Amino acid sequence: DTEVTQTPKHLVMGMTNKKSLKCEQHMGHRAMYWYKQKAKKPPELMFVYSYEKLSINESVPSRFSPECPNSSLLNLHLHALQPEDSALYLCASSPTQGRQTYTQYFGPGTRLTVL
Amino acid sequence: TQLLEQSPQFLSIQEGENLTVYCNSSSVFSSLQWYRQEPGEGPVLLVTVVTGGEVKKLKRLTFQFGDARKDSSLHITAAQPGDTGLYLCAYKTDSWGKLQFGAGTQVVVTP
């Protein structure tokens, strides 16, 4: 299994809703990432988990709450989002050796629309 | 954060034509990566260039890393509609793997 899967593929939510994005990989990678990508822009890093611990939070608003329940799974919990949070949310994973990470493999993304 | 400037922003060509995409910076990099992102998909790594002056080929794609390791280019020969996508250059900013991307070049190849 050499892929990163993300569910759902599309999500529409209201500003008062609570929803979660899910990312899964079975490549044994111990680093996992959340990126946000607006239309016609490059991906921007949000969070990095290394060995199931949060190692980077790029000053992301608290309405985005990441969780890494185990080495294969990464969630992004969403609450009280704003319309400007509408974007493609990408998950990635990479192999690690100690603190060193290698090539990142991206999932197909979840297209989020906030109404 | 070091800035990566990509040019052009958008490129529309006919099938069979050649194209070149540039990634420039005033900073020196230990390595640069090139990704292609197709509509509805995540970015896929095409190549990593490491050595100044290095040239790498991937079928019809040729990647070059500048001698001073400040710039890189991607040349596509005889483009095909399947080459359509967003081409991104990027570098890894730290050992945790944080990637800093250029703004990207949108390439459209029409039959």
mmCIF file with all atom_site columns, C-alpha atoms in Angstrom:
data_model
loop_
_atom_site.group_PDB
_atom_site.id
_atom_site.type_symbol
_atom_site.label_atom_id
_atom_site.label_alt_id
_atom_site.label_comp_id
_atom_site.label_asym_id
_atom_site.label_entity_id
_atom_site.label_seq_id
_atom_site.pdbx_PDB_ins_code
_atom_site.Cartn_x
_atom_site.Cartn_y
_atom_site.Cartn_z
_atom_site.occupancy
_atom_site.B_iso_or_equiv
_atom_site.pdbx_formal_charge
_atom_site.auth_seq_id
_atom_site.auth_comp_id
_atom_site.auth_asym_id
_atom_site.auth_atom_id
_atom_site.pdbx_PDB_model_num
ATOM 1   C CA . ASP A 1 1   ? 0.000   0.000  0.000   1.00 0.00 ? 1   ASP A CA 1
ATOM 2   C CA . THR A 1 2   ? 1.755   3.151  -1.202  1.00 0.00 ? 2   THR A CA 1
ATOM 3   C CA . GLU A 1 3   ? -0.932  5.762  -0.922  1.00 0.00 ? 3   GLU A CA 1
ATOM 4   C CA . VAL A 1 4   ? -2.350  8.350  1.401   1.00 0.00 ? 4   VAL A CA 1
ATOM 5   C CA . THR A 1 5   ? -6.143  8.314  1.558   1.00 0.00 ? 5   THR A CA 1
ATOM 6   C CA . GLN A 1 6   ? -8.347  11.185 2.646   1.00 0.00 ? 6   GLN A CA 1
ATOM 7   C CA . THR A 1 7   ? -12.044 11.262 3.479   1.00 0.00 ? 7   THR A CA 1
ATOM 8   C CA . PRO A 1 8   ? -14.363 12.790 2.657   1.00 0.00 ? 8   PRO A CA 1
ATOM 9   C CA . LYS A 1 9   ? -13.435 13.986 -0.826  1.00 0.00 ? 9   LYS A CA 1
ATOM 10  C CA . HIS A 1 10  ? -15.842 16.909 -0.588  1.00 0.00 ? 10  HIS A CA 1
ATOM 11  C CA . LEU A 1 11  ? -17.381 18.564 2.477   1.00 0.00 ? 11  LEU A CA 1
ATOM 12  C CA . VAL A 1 12  ? -19.861 21.409 2.770   1.00 0.00 ? 12  VAL A CA 1
ATOM 13  C CA . MET A 1 13  ? -20.476 22.770 6.243   1.00 0.00 ? 13  MET A CA 1
ATOM 14  C CA . GLY A 1 14  ? -22.090 25.711 7.944   1.00 0.00 ? 14  GLY A CA 1
ATOM 15  C CA . MET A 1 15  ? -20.234 28.062 10.225  1.00 0.00 ? 15  MET A CA 1
ATOM 16  C CA . THR A 1 16  ? -21.784 26.490 13.333  1.00 0.00 ? 16  THR A CA 1
ATOM 17  C CA . ASN A 1 17  ? -21.095 22.879 12.354  1.00 0.00 ? 17  ASN A CA 1
ATOM 18  C CA . LYS A 1 18  ? -18.469 20.541 13.747  1.00 0.00 ? 18  LYS A CA 1
ATOM 19  C CA . LYS A 1 19  ? -16.867 18.167 11.268  1.00 0.00 ? 19  LYS A CA 1
ATOM 20  C CA . SER A 1 20  ? -13.681 16.143 10.913  1.00 0.00 ? 20  SER A CA 1
ATOM 21  C CA . LEU A 1 21  ? -11.317 15.330 8.066   1.00 0.00 ? 21  LEU A CA 1
ATOM 22  C CA . LYS A 1 22  ? -9.574  11.995 8.077   1.00 0.00 ? 22  LYS A CA 1
ATOM 23  C CA . CYS A 1 23  ? -6.239  10.929 6.626   1.00 0.00 ? 23  CYS A CA 1
ATOM 24  C CA . GLU A 1 24  ? -4.785  7.423  6.611   1.00 0.00 ? 24  GLU A CA 1
ATOM 25  C CA . GLN A 1 25  ? -1.564  5.803  5.430   1.00 0.00 ? 25  GLN A CA 1
ATOM 26  C CA . HIS A 1 26  ? -0.182  2.298  5.843   1.00 0.00 ? 26  HIS A CA 1
ATOM 27  C CA . MET A 1 27  ? 3.350   2.897  4.615   1.00 0.00 ? 27  MET A CA 1
ATOM 28  C CA . GLY A 1 28  ? 4.810   2.962  8.109   1.00 0.00 ? 28  GLY A CA 1
ATOM 29  C CA . HIS A 1 29  ? 5.556   6.673  7.854   1.00 0.00 ? 29  HIS A CA 1
ATOM 30  C CA . ARG A 1 30  ? 5.972   8.369  11.228  1.00 0.00 ? 30  ARG A CA 1
ATOM 31  C CA . ALA A 1 31  ? 5.626   11.980 10.018  1.00 0.00 ? 31  ALA A CA 1
ATOM 32  C CA . MET A 1 32  ? 2.255   13.308 8.898   1.00 0.00 ? 32  MET A CA 1
ATOM 33  C CA . TYR A 1 33  ? 1.229   16.749 7.704   1.00 0.00 ? 33  TYR A CA 1
ATOM 34  C CA . TRP A 1 34  ? -1.804  18.933 7.104   1.00 0.00 ? 34  TRP A CA 1
ATOM 35  C CA . TYR A 1 35  ? -1.662  21.568 4.373   1.00 0.00 ? 35  TYR A CA 1
ATOM 36  C CA . LYS A 1 36  ? -4.219  24.116 3.231   1.00 0.00 ? 36  LYS A CA 1
ATOM 37  C CA . GLN A 1 37  ? -4.391  25.088 -0.440  1.00 0.00 ? 37  GLN A CA 1
ATOM 38  C CA . LYS A 1 38  ? -6.469  27.942 -1.807  1.00 0.00 ? 38  LYS A CA 1
ATOM 39  C CA . ALA A 1 39  ? -7.371  28.062 -5.493  1.00 0.00 ? 39  ALA A CA 1
ATOM 40  C CA . LYS A 1 40  ? -4.427  28.821 -7.795  1.00 0.00 ? 40  LYS A CA 1
ATOM 41  C CA . LYS A 1 41  ? -2.049  28.979 -4.816  1.00 0.00 ? 41  LYS A CA 1
ATOM 42  C CA . PRO A 1 42  ? 0.602   26.580 -3.501  1.00 0.00 ? 42  PRO A CA 1
ATOM 43  C CA . PRO A 1 43  ? -0.054  24.423 -0.426  1.00 0.00 ? 43  PRO A CA 1
ATOM 44  C CA . GLU A 1 44  ? 0.639   26.062 2.930   1.00 0.00 ? 44  GLU A CA 1
ATOM 45  C CA . LEU A 1 45  ? 1.712   23.981 5.892   1.00 0.00 ? 45  LEU A CA 1
ATOM 46  C CA . MET A 1 46  ? -0.626  23.908 8.891   1.00 0.00 ? 46  MET A CA 1
ATOM 47  C CA . PHE A 1 47  ? 0.609   21.132 11.193  1.00 0.00 ? 47  PHE A CA 1
ATOM 48  C CA . VAL A 1 48  ? 3.326   18.487 11.404  1.00 0.00 ? 48  VAL A CA 1
ATOM 49  C CA . TYR A 1 49  ? 3.104   15.364 13.547  1.00 0.00 ? 49  TYR A CA 1
ATOM 50  C CA . SER A 1 50  ? 6.217   13.345 14.168  1.00 0.00 ? 50  SER A CA 1
ATOM 51  C CA . TYR A 1 51  ? 5.959   10.020 16.009  1.00 0.00 ? 51  TYR A CA 1
ATOM 52  C CA . GLU A 1 52  ? 2.355   10.908 16.869  1.00 0.00 ? 52  GLU A CA 1
ATOM 53  C CA . LYS A 1 53  ? 3.391   14.141 18.597  1.00 0.00 ? 53  LYS A CA 1
ATOM 54  C CA . LEU A 1 54  ? 2.632   17.615 17.313  1.00 0.00 ? 54  LEU A CA 1
ATOM 55  C CA . SER A 1 55  ? 5.976   19.132 16.290  1.00 0.00 ? 55  SER A CA 1
ATOM 56  C CA . ILE A 1 56  ? 4.907   22.138 14.209  1.00 0.00 ? 56  ILE A CA 1
ATOM 57  C CA . ASN A 1 57  ? 1.819   24.347 14.435  1.00 0.00 ? 57  ASN A CA 1
ATOM 58  C CA . GLU A 1 58  ? 2.075   27.178 11.917  1.00 0.00 ? 58  GLU A CA 1
ATOM 59  C CA . SER A 1 59  ? 0.029   29.589 14.062  1.00 0.00 ? 59  SER A CA 1
ATOM 60  C CA . VAL A 1 60  ? -3.192  28.002 12.864  1.00 0.00 ? 60  VAL A CA 1
ATOM 61  C CA . PRO A 1 61  ? -6.436  29.335 14.441  1.00 0.00 ? 61  PRO A CA 1
ATOM 62  C CA . SER A 1 62  ? -7.850  27.136 17.206  1.00 0.00 ? 62  SER A CA 1
ATOM 63  C CA . ARG A 1 63  ? -10.980 26.400 15.165  1.00 0.00 ? 63  ARG A CA 1
ATOM 64  C CA . PHE A 1 64  ? -8.704  23.819 13.469  1.00 0.00 ? 64  PHE A CA 1
ATOM 65  C CA . SER A 1 65  ? -7.744  21.045 15.882  1.00 0.00 ? 65  SER A CA 1
ATOM 66  C CA . PRO A 1 66  ? -5.439  18.259 14.701  1.00 0.00 ? 66  PRO A CA 1
ATOM 67  C CA . GLU A 1 67  ? -5.250  14.817 16.250  1.00 0.00 ? 67  GLU A CA 1
ATOM 68  C CA . CYS A 1 68  ? -2.990  11.840 15.622  1.00 0.00 ? 68  CYS A CA 1
ATOM 69  C CA . PRO A 1 69  ? -4.579  8.825  17.373  1.00 0.00 ? 69  PRO A CA 1
ATOM 70  C CA . ASN A 1 70  ? -2.005  6.367  16.018  1.00 0.00 ? 70  ASN A CA 1
ATOM 71  C CA . SER A 1 71  ? 0.846   6.158  13.541  1.00 0.00 ? 71  SER A CA 1
ATOM 72  C CA . SER A 1 72  ? -1.463  5.521  10.570  1.00 0.00 ? 72  SER A CA 1
ATOM 73  C CA . LEU A 1 73  ? -4.191  8.022  11.196  1.00 0.00 ? 73  LEU A CA 1
ATOM 74  C CA . LEU A 1 74  ? -4.395  11.812 11.216  1.00 0.00 ? 74  LEU A CA 1
ATOM 75  C CA . ASN A 1 75  ? -7.553  13.805 11.836  1.00 0.00 ? 75  ASN A CA 1
ATOM 76  C CA . LEU A 1 76  ? -8.385  17.470 11.506  1.00 0.00 ? 76  LEU A CA 1
ATOM 77  C CA . HIS A 1 77  ? -11.341 18.578 13.618  1.00 0.00 ? 77  HIS A CA 1
ATOM 78  C CA . LEU A 1 78  ? -13.188 21.640 12.391  1.00 0.00 ? 78  LEU A CA 1
ATOM 79  C CA . HIS A 1 79  ? -15.422 23.887 14.458  1.00 0.00 ? 79  HIS A CA 1
ATOM 80  C CA . ALA A 1 80  ? -16.884 27.363 13.903  1.00 0.00 ? 80  ALA A CA 1
ATOM 81  C CA . LEU A 1 81  ? -15.132 27.841 10.577  1.00 0.00 ? 81  LEU A CA 1
ATOM 82  C CA . GLN A 1 82  ? -15.381 30.937 8.443   1.00 0.00 ? 82  GLN A CA 1
ATOM 83  C CA . PRO A 1 83  ? -16.162 31.131 4.706   1.00 0.00 ? 83  PRO A CA 1
ATOM 84  C CA . GLU A 1 84  ? -12.528 32.111 4.080   1.00 0.00 ? 84  GLU A CA 1
ATOM 85  C CA . ASP A 1 85  ? -11.500 28.688 5.400   1.00 0.00 ? 85  ASP A CA 1
ATOM 86  C CA . SER A 1 86  ? -12.923 27.148 2.241   1.00 0.00 ? 86  SER A CA 1
ATOM 87  C CA . ALA A 1 87  ? -10.011 25.421 0.521   1.00 0.00 ? 87  ALA A CA 1
ATOM 88  C CA . LEU A 1 88  ? -8.456  22.101 -0.435  1.00 0.00 ? 88  LEU A CA 1
ATOM 89  C CA . TYR A 1 89  ? -7.036  20.407 2.660   1.00 0.00 ? 89  TYR A CA 1
ATOM 90  C CA . LEU A 1 90  ? -4.153  18.107 1.863   1.00 0.00 ? 90  LEU A CA 1
ATOM 91  C CA . CYS A 1 91  ? -2.642  15.441 4.048   1.00 0.00 ? 91  CYS A CA 1
ATOM 92  C CA . ALA A 1 92  ? 0.865   14.110 3.499   1.00 0.00 ? 92  ALA A CA 1
ATOM 93  C CA . SER A 1 93  ? 3.143   11.579 5.132   1.00 0.00 ? 93  SER A CA 1
ATOM 94  C CA . SER A 1 94  ? 6.844   10.881 4.974   1.00 0.00 ? 94  SER A CA 1
ATOM 95  C CA . PRO A 1 95  ? 9.275   8.274  6.219   1.00 0.00 ? 95  PRO A CA 1
ATOM 96  C CA . THR A 1 96  ? 11.570  9.271  9.034   1.00 0.00 ? 96  THR A CA 1
ATOM 97  C CA . GLN A 1 97  ? 14.914  8.305  10.425  1.00 0.00 ? 97  GLN A CA 1
ATOM 98  C CA . GLY A 1 98  ? 15.219  9.804  13.855  1.00 0.00 ? 98  GLY A CA 1
ATOM 99  C CA . ARG A 1 99  ? 14.365  13.463 13.373  1.00 0.00 ? 99  ARG A CA 1
ATOM 100 C CA . GLN A 1 100 ? 15.136  13.444 9.655   1.00 0.00 ? 100 GLN A CA 1
ATOM 101 C CA . THR A 1 101 ? 12.205  13.266 7.236   1.00 0.00 ? 101 THR A CA 1
ATOM 102 C CA . TYR A 1 102 ? 12.216  12.326 3.578   1.00 0.00 ? 102 TYR A CA 1
ATOM 103 C CA . THR A 1 103 ? 9.940   12.510 0.534   1.00 0.00 ? 103 THR A CA 1
ATOM 104 C CA . GLN A 1 104 ? 6.378   13.577 1.326   1.00 0.00 ? 104 GLN A CA 1
ATOM 105 C CA . TYR A 1 105 ? 3.530   11.628 -0.221  1.00 0.00 ? 105 TYR A CA 1
ATOM 106 C CA . PHE A 1 106 ? 0.341   13.616 -0.597  1.00 0.00 ? 106 PHE A CA 1
ATOM 107 C CA . GLY A 1 107 ? -3.251  12.458 -0.489  1.00 0.00 ? 107 GLY A CA 1
ATOM 108 C CA . PRO A 1 108 ? -5.840  13.725 -2.993  1.00 0.00 ? 108 PRO A CA 1
ATOM 109 C CA . GLY A 1 109 ? -7.252  16.235 -0.544  1.00 0.00 ? 109 GLY A CA 1
ATOM 110 C CA . THR A 1 110 ? -10.637 17.169 0.869   1.00 0.00 ? 110 THR A CA 1
ATOM 111 C CA . ARG A 1 111 ? -12.395 20.044 -0.877  1.00 0.00 ? 111 ARG A CA 1
ATOM 112 C CA . LEU A 1 112 ? -14.017 22.032 1.948   1.00 0.00 ? 112 LEU A CA 1
ATOM 113 C CA . THR A 1 113 ? -16.707 24.652 1.432   1.00 0.00 ? 113 THR A CA 1
ATOM 114 C CA . VAL A 1 114 ? -17.885 26.731 4.388   1.00 0.00 ? 114 VAL A CA 1
ATOM 115 C CA . LEU A 1 115 ? -21.229 28.447 3.918   1.00 0.00 ? 115 LEU A CA 1
ATOM 116 C CA . THR B 2 1   ? 12.014  32.063 4.998   1.00 0.00 ? 1   THR B CA 1
ATOM 117 C CA . GLN B 2 2   ? 13.720  31.993 1.623   1.00 0.00 ? 2   GLN B CA 1
ATOM 118 C CA . LEU B 2 3   ? 11.556  33.020 -1.321  1.00 0.00 ? 3   LEU B CA 1
ATOM 119 C CA . LEU B 2 4   ? 11.106  30.894 -4.430  1.00 0.00 ? 4   LEU B CA 1
ATOM 120 C CA . GLU B 2 5   ? 9.915   32.782 -7.503  1.00 0.00 ? 5   GLU B CA 1
ATOM 121 C CA . GLN B 2 6   ? 8.380   30.783 -10.298 1.00 0.00 ? 6   GLN B CA 1
ATOM 122 C CA . SER B 2 7   ? 7.818   31.979 -13.839 1.00 0.00 ? 7   SER B CA 1
ATOM 123 C CA . PRO B 2 8   ? 5.742   32.125 -15.827 1.00 0.00 ? 8   PRO B CA 1
ATOM 124 C CA . GLN B 2 9   ? 2.594   31.965 -13.699 1.00 0.00 ? 9   GLN B CA 1
ATOM 125 C CA . PHE B 2 10  ? 0.595   30.459 -16.548 1.00 0.00 ? 10  PHE B CA 1
ATOM 126 C CA . LEU B 2 11  ? 1.530   28.701 -19.762 1.00 0.00 ? 11  LEU B CA 1
ATOM 127 C CA . SER B 2 12  ? -0.841  27.498 -22.466 1.00 0.00 ? 12  SER B CA 1
ATOM 128 C CA . ILE B 2 13  ? 0.637   25.564 -25.373 1.00 0.00 ? 13  ILE B CA 1
ATOM 129 C CA . GLN B 2 14  ? -0.338  23.153 -28.118 1.00 0.00 ? 14  GLN B CA 1
ATOM 130 C CA . GLU B 2 15  ? 0.499   19.481 -27.999 1.00 0.00 ? 15  GLU B CA 1
ATOM 131 C CA . GLY B 2 16  ? 3.968   18.832 -29.400 1.00 0.00 ? 16  GLY B CA 1
ATOM 132 C CA . GLU B 2 17  ? 5.460   22.169 -28.353 1.00 0.00 ? 17  GLU B CA 1
ATOM 133 C CA . ASN B 2 18  ? 8.268   22.574 -25.837 1.00 0.00 ? 18  ASN B CA 1
ATOM 134 C CA . LEU B 2 19  ? 8.100   24.596 -22.633 1.00 0.00 ? 19  LEU B CA 1
ATOM 135 C CA . THR B 2 20  ? 10.361  25.723 -19.811 1.00 0.00 ? 20  THR B CA 1
ATOM 136 C CA . VAL B 2 21  ? 9.390   26.658 -16.269 1.00 0.00 ? 21  VAL B CA 1
ATOM 137 C CA . TYR B 2 22  ? 11.765  28.548 -13.991 1.00 0.00 ? 22  TYR B CA 1
ATOM 138 C CA . CYS B 2 23  ? 12.283  28.600 -10.239 1.00 0.00 ? 23  CYS B CA 1
ATOM 139 C CA . ASN B 2 24  ? 14.573  31.353 -8.967  1.00 0.00 ? 24  ASN B CA 1
ATOM 140 C CA . SER B 2 25  ? 15.821  32.669 -5.660  1.00 0.00 ? 25  SER B CA 1
ATOM 141 C CA . SER B 2 26  ? 18.527  34.888 -4.253  1.00 0.00 ? 26  SER B CA 1
ATOM 142 C CA . SER B 2 27  ? 19.282  32.196 -1.659  1.00 0.00 ? 27  SER B CA 1
ATOM 143 C CA . VAL B 2 28  ? 21.372  29.064 -1.932  1.00 0.00 ? 28  VAL B CA 1
ATOM 144 C CA . PHE B 2 29  ? 19.631  25.740 -1.403  1.00 0.00 ? 29  PHE B CA 1
ATOM 145 C CA . SER B 2 30  ? 21.006  22.363 -0.454  1.00 0.00 ? 30  SER B CA 1
ATOM 146 C CA . SER B 2 31  ? 18.334  20.843 -2.680  1.00 0.00 ? 31  SER B CA 1
ATOM 147 C CA . LEU B 2 32  ? 15.176  21.736 -4.594  1.00 0.00 ? 32  LEU B CA 1
ATOM 148 C CA . GLN B 2 33  ? 12.181  19.618 -5.396  1.00 0.00 ? 33  GLN B CA 1
ATOM 149 C CA . TRP B 2 34  ? 9.730   19.728 -8.296  1.00 0.00 ? 34  TRP B CA 1
ATOM 150 C CA . TYR B 2 35  ? 6.123   18.588 -7.921  1.00 0.00 ? 35  TYR B CA 1
ATOM 151 C CA . ARG B 2 36  ? 3.240   18.280 -10.360 1.00 0.00 ? 36  ARG B CA 1
ATOM 152 C CA . GLN B 2 37  ? -0.323  18.636 -9.139  1.00 0.00 ? 37  GLN B CA 1
ATOM 153 C CA . GLU B 2 38  ? -3.143  17.539 -11.388 1.00 0.00 ? 38  GLU B CA 1
ATOM 154 C CA . PRO B 2 39  ? -6.686  18.835 -10.907 1.00 0.00 ? 39  PRO B CA 1
ATOM 155 C CA . GLY B 2 40  ? -8.397  17.171 -7.957  1.00 0.00 ? 40  GLY B CA 1
ATOM 156 C CA . GLU B 2 41  ? -5.192  15.536 -6.728  1.00 0.00 ? 41  GLU B CA 1
ATOM 157 C CA . GLY B 2 42  ? -2.380  16.228 -4.318  1.00 0.00 ? 42  GLY B CA 1
ATOM 158 C CA . PRO B 2 43  ? 1.116   17.181 -5.495  1.00 0.00 ? 43  PRO B CA 1
ATOM 159 C CA . VAL B 2 44  ? 3.351   14.355 -6.686  1.00 0.00 ? 44  VAL B CA 1
ATOM 160 C CA . LEU B 2 45  ? 7.115   14.585 -6.377  1.00 0.00 ? 45  LEU B CA 1
ATOM 161 C CA . LEU B 2 46  ? 8.829   14.503 -9.779  1.00 0.00 ? 46  LEU B CA 1
ATOM 162 C CA . VAL B 2 47  ? 12.460  14.992 -8.818  1.00 0.00 ? 47  VAL B CA 1
ATOM 163 C CA . THR B 2 48  ? 14.890  16.305 -6.225  1.00 0.00 ? 48  THR B CA 1
ATOM 164 C CA . VAL B 2 49  ? 18.007  18.115 -7.446  1.00 0.00 ? 49  VAL B CA 1
ATOM 165 C CA . VAL B 2 50  ? 20.931  18.275 -5.084  1.00 0.00 ? 50  VAL B CA 1
ATOM 166 C CA . THR B 2 51  ? 24.192  19.075 -6.867  1.00 0.00 ? 51  THR B CA 1
ATOM 167 C CA . GLY B 2 52  ? 24.955  22.430 -8.535  1.00 0.00 ? 52  GLY B CA 1
ATOM 168 C CA . GLY B 2 53  ? 24.862  22.039 -12.321 1.00 0.00 ? 53  GLY B CA 1
ATOM 169 C CA . GLU B 2 54  ? 22.988  18.763 -12.052 1.00 0.00 ? 54  GLU B CA 1
ATOM 170 C CA . VAL B 2 55  ? 20.717  17.682 -14.911 1.00 0.00 ? 55  VAL B CA 1
ATOM 171 C CA . LYS B 2 56  ? 18.099  14.994 -14.374 1.00 0.00 ? 56  LYS B CA 1
ATOM 172 C CA . LYS B 2 57  ? 15.805  13.499 -16.974 1.00 0.00 ? 57  LYS B CA 1
ATOM 173 C CA . LEU B 2 58  ? 12.425  11.903 -16.459 1.00 0.00 ? 58  LEU B CA 1
ATOM 174 C CA . LYS B 2 59  ? 11.186  10.775 -19.878 1.00 0.00 ? 59  LYS B CA 1
ATOM 175 C CA . ARG B 2 60  ? 10.356  14.053 -21.679 1.00 0.00 ? 60  ARG B CA 1
ATOM 176 C CA . LEU B 2 61  ? 11.045  16.193 -18.609 1.00 0.00 ? 61  LEU B CA 1
ATOM 177 C CA . THR B 2 62  ? 14.516  17.649 -18.019 1.00 0.00 ? 62  THR B CA 1
ATOM 178 C CA . PHE B 2 63  ? 15.374  19.281 -14.696 1.00 0.00 ? 63  PHE B CA 1
ATOM 179 C CA . GLN B 2 64  ? 18.393  21.472 -14.145 1.00 0.00 ? 64  GLN B CA 1
ATOM 180 C CA . PHE B 2 65  ? 19.863  22.862 -10.919 1.00 0.00 ? 65  PHE B CA 1
ATOM 181 C CA . GLY B 2 66  ? 21.899  26.042 -11.342 1.00 0.00 ? 66  GLY B CA 1
ATOM 182 C CA . ASP B 2 67  ? 25.632  25.960 -10.720 1.00 0.00 ? 67  ASP B CA 1
ATOM 183 C CA . ALA B 2 68  ? 25.213  28.269 -7.716  1.00 0.00 ? 68  ALA B CA 1
ATOM 184 C CA . ARG B 2 69  ? 22.250  26.227 -6.422  1.00 0.00 ? 69  ARG B CA 1
ATOM 185 C CA . LYS B 2 70  ? 20.012  29.320 -6.442  1.00 0.00 ? 70  LYS B CA 1
ATOM 186 C CA . ASP B 2 71  ? 17.763  28.405 -9.344  1.00 0.00 ? 71  ASP B CA 1
ATOM 187 C CA . SER B 2 72  ? 16.279  25.493 -11.209 1.00 0.00 ? 72  SER B CA 1
ATOM 188 C CA . SER B 2 73  ? 14.391  24.884 -14.433 1.00 0.00 ? 73  SER B CA 1
ATOM 189 C CA . LEU B 2 74  ? 12.042  22.291 -15.813 1.00 0.00 ? 74  LEU B CA 1
ATOM 190 C CA . HIS B 2 75  ? 11.930  21.727 -19.565 1.00 0.00 ? 75  HIS B CA 1
ATOM 191 C CA . ILE B 2 76  ? 9.254   19.607 -21.213 1.00 0.00 ? 76  ILE B CA 1
ATOM 192 C CA . THR B 2 77  ? 9.867   18.358 -24.728 1.00 0.00 ? 77  THR B CA 1
ATOM 193 C CA . ALA B 2 78  ? 6.966   17.624 -27.069 1.00 0.00 ? 78  ALA B CA 1
ATOM 194 C CA . ALA B 2 79  ? 4.318   18.373 -24.433 1.00 0.00 ? 79  ALA B CA 1
ATOM 195 C CA . GLN B 2 80  ? 1.240   16.171 -24.229 1.00 0.00 ? 80  GLN B CA 1
ATOM 196 C CA . PRO B 2 81  ? -2.202  16.874 -22.732 1.00 0.00 ? 81  PRO B CA 1
ATOM 197 C CA . GLY B 2 82  ? -1.237  14.585 -19.845 1.00 0.00 ? 82  GLY B CA 1
ATOM 198 C CA . ASP B 2 83  ? 1.435   17.135 -18.857 1.00 0.00 ? 83  ASP B CA 1
ATOM 199 C CA . THR B 2 84  ? -1.313  19.581 -17.896 1.00 0.00 ? 84  THR B CA 1
ATOM 200 C CA . GLY B 2 85  ? -1.079  20.560 -14.237 1.00 0.00 ? 85  GLY B CA 1
ATOM 201 C CA . LEU B 2 86  ? 0.336   22.899 -11.642 1.00 0.00 ? 86  LEU B CA 1
ATOM 202 C CA . TYR B 2 87  ? 4.123   22.655 -11.454 1.00 0.00 ? 87  TYR B CA 1
ATOM 203 C CA . LEU B 2 88  ? 5.570   23.587 -8.079  1.00 0.00 ? 88  LEU B CA 1
ATOM 204 C CA . CYS B 2 89  ? 9.143   23.943 -6.950  1.00 0.00 ? 89  CYS B CA 1
ATOM 205 C CA . ALA B 2 90  ? 9.835   23.591 -3.239  1.00 0.00 ? 90  ALA B CA 1
ATOM 206 C CA . TYR B 2 91  ? 12.557  23.268 -0.654  1.00 0.00 ? 91  TYR B CA 1
ATOM 207 C CA . LYS B 2 92  ? 12.599  21.635 2.728   1.00 0.00 ? 92  LYS B CA 1
ATOM 208 C CA . THR B 2 93  ? 13.127  24.281 5.388   1.00 0.00 ? 93  THR B CA 1
ATOM 209 C CA . ASP B 2 94  ? 13.980  22.066 8.321   1.00 0.00 ? 94  ASP B CA 1
ATOM 210 C CA . SER B 2 95  ? 14.459  18.474 9.360   1.00 0.00 ? 95  SER B CA 1
ATOM 211 C CA . TRP B 2 96  ? 10.782  18.171 10.357  1.00 0.00 ? 96  TRP B CA 1
ATOM 212 C CA . GLY B 2 97  ? 10.052  18.347 6.647   1.00 0.00 ? 97  GLY B CA 1
ATOM 213 C CA . LYS B 2 98  ? 8.352   21.702 6.362   1.00 0.00 ? 98  LYS B CA 1
ATOM 214 C CA . LEU B 2 99  ? 8.100   22.383 2.627   1.00 0.00 ? 99  LEU B CA 1
ATOM 215 C CA . GLN B 2 100 ? 8.149   25.932 1.289   1.00 0.00 ? 100 GLN B CA 1
ATOM 216 C CA . PHE B 2 101 ? 6.603   26.071 -2.170  1.00 0.00 ? 101 PHE B CA 1
ATOM 217 C CA . GLY B 2 102 ? 6.959   28.551 -4.997  1.00 0.00 ? 102 GLY B CA 1
ATOM 218 C CA . ALA B 2 103 ? 3.746   30.122 -6.291  1.00 0.00 ? 103 ALA B CA 1
ATOM 219 C CA . GLY B 2 104 ? 3.516   27.530 -9.050  1.00 0.00 ? 104 GLY B CA 1
ATOM 220 C CA . THR B 2 105 ? 3.198   27.520 -12.824 1.00 0.00 ? 105 THR B CA 1
ATOM 221 C CA . GLN B 2 106 ? -0.107  26.396 -14.298 1.00 0.00 ? 106 GLN B CA 1
ATOM 222 C CA . VAL B 2 107 ? 0.566   24.524 -17.545 1.00 0.00 ? 107 VAL B CA 1
ATOM 223 C CA . VAL B 2 108 ? -2.236  23.731 -19.991 1.00 0.00 ? 108 VAL B CA 1
ATOM 224 C CA . VAL B 2 109 ? -1.482  21.561 -23.024 1.00 0.00 ? 109 VAL B CA 1
ATOM 225 C CA . THR B 2 110 ? -4.259  21.435 -25.598 1.00 0.00 ? 110 THR B CA 1
ATOM 226 C CA . PRO B 2 111 ? -4.581  18.692 -28.240 1.00 0.00 ? 111 PRO B CA 1
#
